[in-house]
Short mmCIF file of C-alpha atoms in Angstrom, two decimals:
data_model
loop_
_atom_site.label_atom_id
_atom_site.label_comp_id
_atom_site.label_asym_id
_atom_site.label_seq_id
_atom_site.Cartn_x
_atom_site.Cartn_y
_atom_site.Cartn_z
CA UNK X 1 -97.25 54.30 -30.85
CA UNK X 2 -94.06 55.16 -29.64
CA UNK X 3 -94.80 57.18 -26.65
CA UNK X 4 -97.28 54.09 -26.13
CA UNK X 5 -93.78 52.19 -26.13
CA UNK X 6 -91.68 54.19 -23.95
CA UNK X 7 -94.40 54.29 -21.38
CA UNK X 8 -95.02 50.27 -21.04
CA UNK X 9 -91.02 50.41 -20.83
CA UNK X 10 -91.02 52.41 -17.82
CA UNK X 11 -93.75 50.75 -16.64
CA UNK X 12 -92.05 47.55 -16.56
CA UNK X 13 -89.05 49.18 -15.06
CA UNK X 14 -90.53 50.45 -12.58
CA UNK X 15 -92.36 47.76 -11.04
CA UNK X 16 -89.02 45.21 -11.54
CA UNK X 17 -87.32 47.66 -9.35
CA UNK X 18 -90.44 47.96 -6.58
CA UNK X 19 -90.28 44.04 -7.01
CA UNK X 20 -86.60 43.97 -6.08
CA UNK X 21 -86.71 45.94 -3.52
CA UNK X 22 -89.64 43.64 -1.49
CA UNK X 23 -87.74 41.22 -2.09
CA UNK X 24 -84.20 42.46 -0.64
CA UNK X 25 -86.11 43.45 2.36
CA UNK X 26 -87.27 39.93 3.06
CA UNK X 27 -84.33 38.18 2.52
CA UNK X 28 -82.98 36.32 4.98
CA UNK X 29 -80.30 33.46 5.87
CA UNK X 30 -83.05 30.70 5.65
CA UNK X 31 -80.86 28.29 7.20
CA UNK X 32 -79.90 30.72 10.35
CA UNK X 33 -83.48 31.32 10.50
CA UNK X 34 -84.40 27.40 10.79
CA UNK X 35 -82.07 26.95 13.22
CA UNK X 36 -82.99 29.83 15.68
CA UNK X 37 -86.42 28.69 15.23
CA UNK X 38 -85.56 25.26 16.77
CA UNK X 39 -84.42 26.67 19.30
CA UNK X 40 -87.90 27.16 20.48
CA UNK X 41 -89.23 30.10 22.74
CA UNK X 42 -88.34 31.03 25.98
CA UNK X 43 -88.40 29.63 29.03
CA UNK X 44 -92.10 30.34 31.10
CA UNK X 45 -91.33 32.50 33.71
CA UNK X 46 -88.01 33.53 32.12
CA UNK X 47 -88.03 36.84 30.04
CA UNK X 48 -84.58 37.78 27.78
CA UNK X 49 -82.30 38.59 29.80
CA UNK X 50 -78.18 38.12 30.23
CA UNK X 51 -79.59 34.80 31.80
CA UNK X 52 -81.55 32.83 29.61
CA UNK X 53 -81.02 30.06 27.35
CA UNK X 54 -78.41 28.37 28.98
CA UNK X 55 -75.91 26.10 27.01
CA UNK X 56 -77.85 27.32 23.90
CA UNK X 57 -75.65 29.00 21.03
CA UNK X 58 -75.50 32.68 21.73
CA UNK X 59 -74.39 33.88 18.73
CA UNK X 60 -76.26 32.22 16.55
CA UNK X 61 -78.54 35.48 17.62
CA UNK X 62 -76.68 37.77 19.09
CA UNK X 63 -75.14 38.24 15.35
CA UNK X 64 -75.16 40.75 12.85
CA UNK X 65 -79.04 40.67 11.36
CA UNK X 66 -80.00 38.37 14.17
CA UNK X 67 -82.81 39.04 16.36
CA UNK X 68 -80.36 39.15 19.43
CA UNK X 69 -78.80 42.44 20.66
CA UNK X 70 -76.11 43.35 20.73
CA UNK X 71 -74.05 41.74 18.92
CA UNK X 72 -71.04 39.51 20.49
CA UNK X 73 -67.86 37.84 19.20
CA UNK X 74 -68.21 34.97 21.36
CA UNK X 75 -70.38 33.51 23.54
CA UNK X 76 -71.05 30.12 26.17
CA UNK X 77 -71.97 28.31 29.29
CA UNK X 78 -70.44 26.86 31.87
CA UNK X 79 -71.07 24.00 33.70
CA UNK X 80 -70.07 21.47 36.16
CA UNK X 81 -70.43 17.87 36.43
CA UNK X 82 -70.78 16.65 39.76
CA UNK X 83 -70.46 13.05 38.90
CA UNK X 84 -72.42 9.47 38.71
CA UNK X 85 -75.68 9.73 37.31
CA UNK X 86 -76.07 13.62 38.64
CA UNK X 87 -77.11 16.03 35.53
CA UNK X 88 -74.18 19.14 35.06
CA UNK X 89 -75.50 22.10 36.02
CA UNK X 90 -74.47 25.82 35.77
CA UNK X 91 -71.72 27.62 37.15
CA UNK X 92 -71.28 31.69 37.94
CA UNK X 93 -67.96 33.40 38.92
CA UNK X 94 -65.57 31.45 36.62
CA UNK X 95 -63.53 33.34 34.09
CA UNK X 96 -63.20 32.83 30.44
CA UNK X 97 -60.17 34.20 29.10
CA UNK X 98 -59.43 34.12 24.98
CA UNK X 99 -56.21 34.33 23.19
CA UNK X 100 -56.54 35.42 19.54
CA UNK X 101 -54.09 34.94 17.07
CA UNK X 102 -52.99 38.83 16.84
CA UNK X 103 -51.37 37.89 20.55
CA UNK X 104 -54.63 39.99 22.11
CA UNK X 105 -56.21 38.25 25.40
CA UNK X 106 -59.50 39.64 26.92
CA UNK X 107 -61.17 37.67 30.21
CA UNK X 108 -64.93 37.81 30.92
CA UNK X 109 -67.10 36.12 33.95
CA UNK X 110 -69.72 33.50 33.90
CA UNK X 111 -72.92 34.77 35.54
CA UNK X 112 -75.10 33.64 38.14
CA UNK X 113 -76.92 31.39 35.04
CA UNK X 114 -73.14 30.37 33.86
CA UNK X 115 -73.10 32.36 30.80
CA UNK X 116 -70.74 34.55 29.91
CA UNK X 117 -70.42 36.43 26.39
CA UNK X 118 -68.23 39.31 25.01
CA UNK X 119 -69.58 41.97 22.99
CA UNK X 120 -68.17 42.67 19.48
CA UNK X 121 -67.78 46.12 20.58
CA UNK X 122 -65.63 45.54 22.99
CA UNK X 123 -63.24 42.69 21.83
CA UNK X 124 -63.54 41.28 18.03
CA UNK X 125 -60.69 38.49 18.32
CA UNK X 126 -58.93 37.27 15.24
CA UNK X 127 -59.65 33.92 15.24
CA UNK X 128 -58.27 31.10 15.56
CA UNK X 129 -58.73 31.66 19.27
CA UNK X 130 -57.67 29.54 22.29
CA UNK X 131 -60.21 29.83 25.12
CA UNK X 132 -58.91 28.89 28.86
CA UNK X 133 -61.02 28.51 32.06
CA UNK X 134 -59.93 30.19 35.25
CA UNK X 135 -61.60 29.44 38.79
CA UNK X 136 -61.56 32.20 41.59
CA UNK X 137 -59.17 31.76 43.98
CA UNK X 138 -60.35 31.84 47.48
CA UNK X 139 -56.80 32.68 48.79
CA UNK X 140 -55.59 35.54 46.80
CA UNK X 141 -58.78 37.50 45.35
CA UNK X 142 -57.03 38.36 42.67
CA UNK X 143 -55.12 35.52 41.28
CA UNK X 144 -57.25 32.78 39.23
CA UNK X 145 -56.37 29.47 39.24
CA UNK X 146 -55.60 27.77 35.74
CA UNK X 147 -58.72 25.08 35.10
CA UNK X 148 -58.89 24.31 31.77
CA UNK X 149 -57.26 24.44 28.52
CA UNK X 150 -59.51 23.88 25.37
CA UNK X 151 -56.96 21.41 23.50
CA UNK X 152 -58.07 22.57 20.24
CA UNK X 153 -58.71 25.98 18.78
CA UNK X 154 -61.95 27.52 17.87
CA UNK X 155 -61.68 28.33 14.40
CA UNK X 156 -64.78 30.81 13.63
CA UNK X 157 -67.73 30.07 15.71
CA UNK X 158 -68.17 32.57 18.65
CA UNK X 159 -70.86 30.18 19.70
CA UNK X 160 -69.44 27.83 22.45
CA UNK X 161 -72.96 26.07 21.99
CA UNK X 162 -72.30 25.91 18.48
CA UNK X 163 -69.95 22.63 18.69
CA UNK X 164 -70.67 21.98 22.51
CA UNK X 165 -74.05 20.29 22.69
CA UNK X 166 -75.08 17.98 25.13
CA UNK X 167 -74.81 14.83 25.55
CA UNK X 168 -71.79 14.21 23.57
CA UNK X 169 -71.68 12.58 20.43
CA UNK X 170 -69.49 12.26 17.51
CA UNK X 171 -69.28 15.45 16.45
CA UNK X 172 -69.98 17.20 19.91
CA UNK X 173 -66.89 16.84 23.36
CA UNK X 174 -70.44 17.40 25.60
CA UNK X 175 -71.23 20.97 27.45
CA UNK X 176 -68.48 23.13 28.47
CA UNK X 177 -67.17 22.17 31.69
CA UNK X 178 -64.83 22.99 34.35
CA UNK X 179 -62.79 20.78 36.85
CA UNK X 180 -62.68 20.30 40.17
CA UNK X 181 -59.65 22.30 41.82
CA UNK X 182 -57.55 21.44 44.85
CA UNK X 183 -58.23 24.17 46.85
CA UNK X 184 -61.23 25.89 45.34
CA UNK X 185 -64.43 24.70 46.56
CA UNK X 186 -66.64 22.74 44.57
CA UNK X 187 -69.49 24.66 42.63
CA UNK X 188 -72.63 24.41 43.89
CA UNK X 189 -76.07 24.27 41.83
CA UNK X 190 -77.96 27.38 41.57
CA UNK X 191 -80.90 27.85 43.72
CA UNK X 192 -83.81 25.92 42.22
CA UNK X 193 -85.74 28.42 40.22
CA UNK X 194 -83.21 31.16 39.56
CA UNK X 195 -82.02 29.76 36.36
CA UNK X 196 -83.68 28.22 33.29
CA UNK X 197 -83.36 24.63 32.65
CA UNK X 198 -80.40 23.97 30.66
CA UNK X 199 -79.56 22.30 27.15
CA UNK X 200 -83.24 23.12 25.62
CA UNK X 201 -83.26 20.32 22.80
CA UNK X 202 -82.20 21.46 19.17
CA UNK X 203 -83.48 19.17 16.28
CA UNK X 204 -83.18 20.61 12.33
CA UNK X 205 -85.84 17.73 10.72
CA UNK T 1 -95.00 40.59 -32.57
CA UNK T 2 -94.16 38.70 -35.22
CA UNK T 3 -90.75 39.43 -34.48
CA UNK T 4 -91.14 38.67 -30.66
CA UNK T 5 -92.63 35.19 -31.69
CA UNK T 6 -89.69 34.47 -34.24
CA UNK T 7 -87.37 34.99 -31.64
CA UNK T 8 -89.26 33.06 -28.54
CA UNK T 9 -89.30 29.85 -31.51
CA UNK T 10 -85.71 30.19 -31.75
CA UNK T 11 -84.71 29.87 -27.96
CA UNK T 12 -86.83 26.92 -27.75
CA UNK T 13 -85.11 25.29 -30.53
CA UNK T 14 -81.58 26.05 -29.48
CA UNK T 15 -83.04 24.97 -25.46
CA UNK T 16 -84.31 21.51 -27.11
CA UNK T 17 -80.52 21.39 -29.16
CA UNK T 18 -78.75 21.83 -26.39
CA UNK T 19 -80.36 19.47 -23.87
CA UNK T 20 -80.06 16.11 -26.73
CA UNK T 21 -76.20 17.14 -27.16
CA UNK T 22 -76.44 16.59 -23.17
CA UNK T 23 -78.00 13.41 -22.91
CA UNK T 24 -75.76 12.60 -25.92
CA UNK T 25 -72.84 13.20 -23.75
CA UNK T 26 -74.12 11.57 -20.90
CA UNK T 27 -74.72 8.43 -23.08
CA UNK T 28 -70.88 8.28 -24.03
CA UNK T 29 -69.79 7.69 -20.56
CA UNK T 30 -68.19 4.22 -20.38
CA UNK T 31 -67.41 3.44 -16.92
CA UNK T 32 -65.28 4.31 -13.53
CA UNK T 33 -62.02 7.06 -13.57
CA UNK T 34 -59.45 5.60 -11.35
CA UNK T 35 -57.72 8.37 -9.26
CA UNK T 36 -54.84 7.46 -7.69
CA UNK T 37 -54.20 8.61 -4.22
CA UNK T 38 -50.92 9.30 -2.47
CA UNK T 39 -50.07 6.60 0.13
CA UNK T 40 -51.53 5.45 3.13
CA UNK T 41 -49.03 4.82 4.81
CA UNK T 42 -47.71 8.47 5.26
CA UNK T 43 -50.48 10.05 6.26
CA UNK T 44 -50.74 9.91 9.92
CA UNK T 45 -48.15 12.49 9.93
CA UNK T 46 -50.44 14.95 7.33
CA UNK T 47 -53.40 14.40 9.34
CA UNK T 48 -52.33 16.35 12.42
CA UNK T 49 -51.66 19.15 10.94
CA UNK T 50 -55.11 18.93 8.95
CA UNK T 51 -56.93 18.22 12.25
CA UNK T 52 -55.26 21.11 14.20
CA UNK T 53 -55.55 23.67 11.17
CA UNK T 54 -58.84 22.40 9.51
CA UNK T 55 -60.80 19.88 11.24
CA UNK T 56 -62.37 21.62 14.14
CA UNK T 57 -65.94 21.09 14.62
CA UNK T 58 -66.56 23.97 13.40
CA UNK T 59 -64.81 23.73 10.17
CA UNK T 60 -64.07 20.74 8.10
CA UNK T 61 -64.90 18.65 11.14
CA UNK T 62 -68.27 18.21 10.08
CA UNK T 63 -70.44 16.47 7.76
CA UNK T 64 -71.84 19.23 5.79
CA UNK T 65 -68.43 20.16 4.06
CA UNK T 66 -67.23 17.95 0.96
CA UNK T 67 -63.75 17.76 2.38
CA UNK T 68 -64.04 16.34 6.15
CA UNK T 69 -61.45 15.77 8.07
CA UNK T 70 -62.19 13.37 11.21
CA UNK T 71 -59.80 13.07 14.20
CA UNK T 72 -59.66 13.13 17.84
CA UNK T 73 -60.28 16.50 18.90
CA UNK T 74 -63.06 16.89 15.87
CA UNK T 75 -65.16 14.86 13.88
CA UNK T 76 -65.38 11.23 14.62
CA UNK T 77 -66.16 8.36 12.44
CA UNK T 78 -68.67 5.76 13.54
CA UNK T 79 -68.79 2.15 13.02
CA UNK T 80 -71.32 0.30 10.93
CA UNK T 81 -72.59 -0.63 15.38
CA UNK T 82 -72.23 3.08 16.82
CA UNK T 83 -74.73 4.83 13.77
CA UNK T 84 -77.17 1.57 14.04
CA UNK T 85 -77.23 1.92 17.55
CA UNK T 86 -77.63 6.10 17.37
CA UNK T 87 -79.93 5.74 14.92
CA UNK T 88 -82.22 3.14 16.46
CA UNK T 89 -82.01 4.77 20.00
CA UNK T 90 -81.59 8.52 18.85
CA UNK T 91 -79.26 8.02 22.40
CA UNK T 92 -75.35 7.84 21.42
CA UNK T 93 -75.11 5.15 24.60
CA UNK T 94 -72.83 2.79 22.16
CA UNK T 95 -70.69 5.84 21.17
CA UNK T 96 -69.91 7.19 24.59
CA UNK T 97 -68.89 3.52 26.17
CA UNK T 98 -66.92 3.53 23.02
CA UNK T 99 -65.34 6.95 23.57
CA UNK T 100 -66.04 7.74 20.23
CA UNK T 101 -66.35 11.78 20.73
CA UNK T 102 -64.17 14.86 20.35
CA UNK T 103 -61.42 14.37 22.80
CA UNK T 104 -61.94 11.23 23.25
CA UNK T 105 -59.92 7.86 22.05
CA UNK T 106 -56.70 8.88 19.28
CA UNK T 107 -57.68 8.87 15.96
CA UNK T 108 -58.44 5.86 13.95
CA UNK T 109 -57.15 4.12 11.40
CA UNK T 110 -60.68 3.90 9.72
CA UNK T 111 -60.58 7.62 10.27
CA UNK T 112 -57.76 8.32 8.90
CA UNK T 113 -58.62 6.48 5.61
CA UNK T 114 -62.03 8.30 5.42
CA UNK T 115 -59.96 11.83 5.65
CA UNK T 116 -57.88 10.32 3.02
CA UNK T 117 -60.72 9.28 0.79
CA UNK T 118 -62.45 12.49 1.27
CA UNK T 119 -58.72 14.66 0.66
CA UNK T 120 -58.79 12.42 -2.74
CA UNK T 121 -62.21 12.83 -3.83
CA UNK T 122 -62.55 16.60 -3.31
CA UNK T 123 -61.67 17.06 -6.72
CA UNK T 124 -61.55 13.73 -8.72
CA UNK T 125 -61.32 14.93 -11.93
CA UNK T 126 -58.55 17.85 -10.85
CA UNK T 127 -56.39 15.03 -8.93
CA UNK T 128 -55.91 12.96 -11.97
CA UNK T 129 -54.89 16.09 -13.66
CA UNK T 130 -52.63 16.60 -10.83
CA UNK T 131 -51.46 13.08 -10.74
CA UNK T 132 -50.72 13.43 -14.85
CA UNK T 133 -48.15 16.23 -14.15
CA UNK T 134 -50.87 18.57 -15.91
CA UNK T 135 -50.95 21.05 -13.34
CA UNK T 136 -49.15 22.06 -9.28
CA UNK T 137 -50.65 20.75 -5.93
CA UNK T 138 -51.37 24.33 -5.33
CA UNK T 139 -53.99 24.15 -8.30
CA UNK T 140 -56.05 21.39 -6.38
CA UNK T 141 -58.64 23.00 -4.22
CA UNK T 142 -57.43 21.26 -0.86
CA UNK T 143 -54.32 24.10 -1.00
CA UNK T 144 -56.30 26.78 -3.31
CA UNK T 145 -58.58 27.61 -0.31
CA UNK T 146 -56.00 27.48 2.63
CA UNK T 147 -53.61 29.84 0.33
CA UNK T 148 -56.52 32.12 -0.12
CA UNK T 149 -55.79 31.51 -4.21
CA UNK T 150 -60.13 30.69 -3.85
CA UNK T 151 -62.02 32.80 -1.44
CA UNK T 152 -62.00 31.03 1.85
CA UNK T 153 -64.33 30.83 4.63
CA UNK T 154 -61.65 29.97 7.06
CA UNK T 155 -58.92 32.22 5.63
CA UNK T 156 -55.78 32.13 4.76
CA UNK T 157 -54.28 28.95 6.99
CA UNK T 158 -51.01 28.01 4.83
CA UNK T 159 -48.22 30.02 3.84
CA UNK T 160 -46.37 28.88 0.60
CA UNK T 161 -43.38 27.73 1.25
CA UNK T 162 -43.83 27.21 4.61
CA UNK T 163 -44.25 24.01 6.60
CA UNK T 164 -47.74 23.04 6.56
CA UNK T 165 -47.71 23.85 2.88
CA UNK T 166 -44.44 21.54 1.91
CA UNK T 167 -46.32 18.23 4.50
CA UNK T 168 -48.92 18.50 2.53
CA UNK T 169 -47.43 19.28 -0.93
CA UNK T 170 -44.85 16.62 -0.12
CA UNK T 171 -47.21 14.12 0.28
CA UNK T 172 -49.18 15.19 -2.38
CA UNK T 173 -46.24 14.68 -4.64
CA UNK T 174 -45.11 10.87 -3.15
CA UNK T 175 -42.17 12.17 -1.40
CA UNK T 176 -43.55 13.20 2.29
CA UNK T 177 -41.28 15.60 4.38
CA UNK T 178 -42.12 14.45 7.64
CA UNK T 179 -40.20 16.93 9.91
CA UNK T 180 -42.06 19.79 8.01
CA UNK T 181 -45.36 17.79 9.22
CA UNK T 182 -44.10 18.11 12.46
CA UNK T 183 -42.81 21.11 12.54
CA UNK T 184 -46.16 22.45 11.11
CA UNK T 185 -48.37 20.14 13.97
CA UNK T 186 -46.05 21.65 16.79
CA UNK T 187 -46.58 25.38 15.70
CA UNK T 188 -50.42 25.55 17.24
#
């Protein structure tokens, strides 16, 4: 009767821990997961790539157990707004440049879709951050001109997307744009078809 | 197993004590607790260094934390007309003319009575205590998080001693230090 004991014992052990483990393996961040699903699929006729999902929030995947690789400390869109009743659209060729709070700065491009991202590998800032815009100089190649400023710091989001949604609201200043610049041309809007449509619509019901 | 059954009968029984001692307790409760708050009137000064150091969007500038801190360059408050009109329309048409948005018009008086209301009703029950001389402003949660006393999502954002500590112990305590306020808003 004993042995008969021990056994059932193990038994019961046993399957708790195969139980455990299932469980561990599914678990995930259900609200991450909710809101990457309403983000919705991608784009027909767009595969991933460093140019999808415009003015979405990058990191929001591109995280640590997201489904986005690799993995980036920040991560955005840039746009301009041309005026009147004209929709914003993306902008390539401007730099992002981010000042953490160990004095470190570290400068990456928009690209031809206007994003622009930094991989964690290569620069992890300690945040608070300030983020600045710089526009290419036509003049001097190598000197940027100072656009904008973000007047507050980002705190711990690496997703510009993540406060900068579109239109603006209470709790959103509106898609990250930059300025027109004396002396730098205006941005133009990409060539119909090269980019997806921007600011696919986020609801959490 | 009879053993096994004696013991099941007994957990039920102290399960079944333990919830009528509840509603007991809940039965006793005779009305509202009064918490006083420090004054209005010197906040303005506390509230810029709480929107530069806490109330980004994404931080306490949002509506999913307890404390929320609304300002200009974070959360904004609506009026009873903006959320009617955003709710009816799902467009915020009414909060745009209004320049009701992050970066938009200075911060409110409404808004900064809701940041006060919300500072004040973090911990209710631990503000009177405060308020009683029972325990520091550092025990209250709104400086146990920033001083990393608490684990802290946002780190450690105050130094004690220093000047964004004393603005908001100071006020805290009735007697606000406004050039530590300032000095605290200027240093980001």
């Amino acid at each position: 009767m004993m042995r008969r004991a021990a056994a059932g014992w193990q038994t019961a052990l046993v399957a708790t821990a195969v139980a455990l483990a299932a469980l561990s393996v599914g678990c995930v961040d259900p609200q991450k997961a909710l809101e990457i699903d309403a983000l919705g699929p991608e784009v027909d006729g767009f595969e991933e790539s460093e140019l999808h999902r415009p003015g979405q929030p990058c990191v929001l995947c591109h995280s640590d157990g997201g489904p986005g690789s690799p993995t980036f400390s920040l991560g955005g869109t840039l746009f301009y707004r041309p005026g009147g009743d004209a929709a914003p659209f993306v902008v390539p060729g401007y730099t992002v440049e981010i000042l953490d709070s160990k004095g470190r700065t570290f400068r990456t491009q928009s690209n031809l879709c206007g994003n622009f991202f930094i991989n964690e590998q290569d620069f992890a800032p300690a945040f608070p951050v300030r983020a600045e815009l710089l526009a290419p100089n036509p003049n001097l190649n190598d000197k940027l001109v100072t656009n904008v400023v973000m007047t507050s710091r980002i705190a711990r989001d690496g997703s510009c997307a993540g406060c900068h949604t579109n239109p603006a609201n209470f709790d959103s200043p509106g898609e990250v744009f930059v300025l027109p610049v004396e002396g730098v041309p205006a941005p133009e809007p990409p060539i119909p078809g090269s980019c997806p449509p921007p600011f696919s619509k986020v609801s959490l019901q | 197993m009879r053993r096994w059954l004696r013991a099941l009968a007994g957990l039920v029984s102290s399960a079944a004590l333990l919830s009528l001692l509840g509603v007991g307790a809940c039965e006793n409760y005779d009305g509202t607790v009064l918490v006083a708050c420090p004054p209005a009137e010197e906040f303005a000064l506390v509230s810029r260094v709480l929107e530069k150091r806490c109330g980004t969007l994404d931080c306490h500038g949002s509506l999913a934390r307890p404390l929320r801190v609304y300002g200009q360059r974070g959360l904004r408050l609506l009026s009873d007309e903006e959320r009617q009109d955003l709710t009816a329309t799902g467009y915020p048409g009414l909060i745009l003319e209004n320049d009701t948005v992050p970066g938009g018009k200075a911060t409110t008086d409404e808004e900064l009575r809701a940041t006060r209301r919300s500072i004040c009703g973090l911990e209710p029950d631990r503000m009177l205590l405060f308020q009683n001389g029972d325990i520091a402003a550092r025990d209250l949660m709104l400086l146990r998080k920033p001083l990393e006393i608490e684990r802290h999502k946002g780190g450690s954002l105050l130094v004690e001693g220093g000047a964004g500590f004393t603005c908001i112990t100071s006020w805290l305590e009735g007697d606000p230090n406004d050039g530590s306020c300032l000095e605290a808003a200027q240093a980001l």
